[in-house]
């Protein structure tokens, strides 16, 4: 309570946190955006219909590359009512086209220098800047990275394009090999996180998309387990079939005698 809060970012989470800080007693909340306007177009809302959520994964790579690029460029904008609610609060101030360029700790305070040359002092800061695609940050996957196919390996290689760092997933959202035969076990690892966005759309994002993603992963996993275990399952079936044949033959003999 009574704190001065600086928020970097202008997406939905940044506004939600700014409002929450004020509701919990902050004296002042300043929100900063590198853009000169607040995006209010319902890009993500538009995509939350069953056709897109269920079938994006079946689109050609070129369409996925284009759509995902636009989603990533616009980010996850706040709802109009969320922006309006923040702006109605007297403790809230929004700074457009004013990105942070320097942060310093001075005693118990945090000093922020923006690209306009202005300096602000806060007690706490909140970062609502989104995420960065970096699979090396997942320690459990780090040793596998040299073998995992990324979009830059399969579609477009440009180190400046963040899309190239997304994993290039299969039809069931399973990891793919960078080179065929180098790590066949990768297709047993399924991805249902924001990392699947380029390959699977919203299959790993939000409740509306996750239900379609879960169905996709479950179907692929069941298919894989069935195919991998087909020989043993076939042996089990043959044993049952053989027993049924013997039973039928035995029953036929008994009927003949009768």
Steps between C-alpha positions, in 0.01 A plus 500: 500500500611851422765383251587660171488232231650506151358256242677425173275365226155571359350156451215343692718375787668840542164676536364229729799536731480879496135489605570235765779715647266797534222283644747380765588851610783628279532878509601536136532265203673609179469272196752534215468380141754506218212542253335835437150350518330225697395213276132432554428283199362160609760288320502220755125523554442459126695174502297337775253318277492124456611496137822687576570336836447148370641523148780759503743211544399369154587825318796513259823632651476827306163583653621412850809716456294800390227473764736436789716793394202733525395362839851540639532852361178618662540309825208431731318836518285594799123515478349846455324473834832421670669810355197713587498366856869589544460848354213576738729457799664821621814312606562373145715673236581359157818595307493414129810478276718506811700178531745445785870532413663483845417368847697584815457406864552809716459413865156351543373663181514402133593768248373459142632692200275498192578556133361854525773588751256516791585333831249349742537358851303202628485273802415194292492413131295242310600357162212414268713460190395152394723200433798411284525170316818336629486121529846494658340654809322167558774302674324169432527563123843658486689182410247424226515840331761409236258237368167688525365646176418870519308706249825661385620151404189406303353819359685831532847558644537857626659547842321834534156339475372363832271259314800295391568405863169319545508119489379351173238256628324206339127451447455387861717784639795265548861610460667427167858408415724765347654229283317176430624215715705714740259470794191286424392513864405867465159410358411371847527852645187710455484877539187670632639833616523842333799349314252317276346826374659506156433133426173453689346843541327545835525130594716598796359845577186584696214278610321531166801364311635248750192279477568453128871454562439236767280305259768523231775378734290220650397370155861509379626330816239224479584448132873482575457256790275278291739487204808449718334215689313347206706180486441415865135599471470281188654207690244552776218512246628188321506311829141597573398418142673162516324419825168601348561275200584205727189564705287514187655183363451322832142619513444374144634157587272482800199600291592232242511233766166613636 
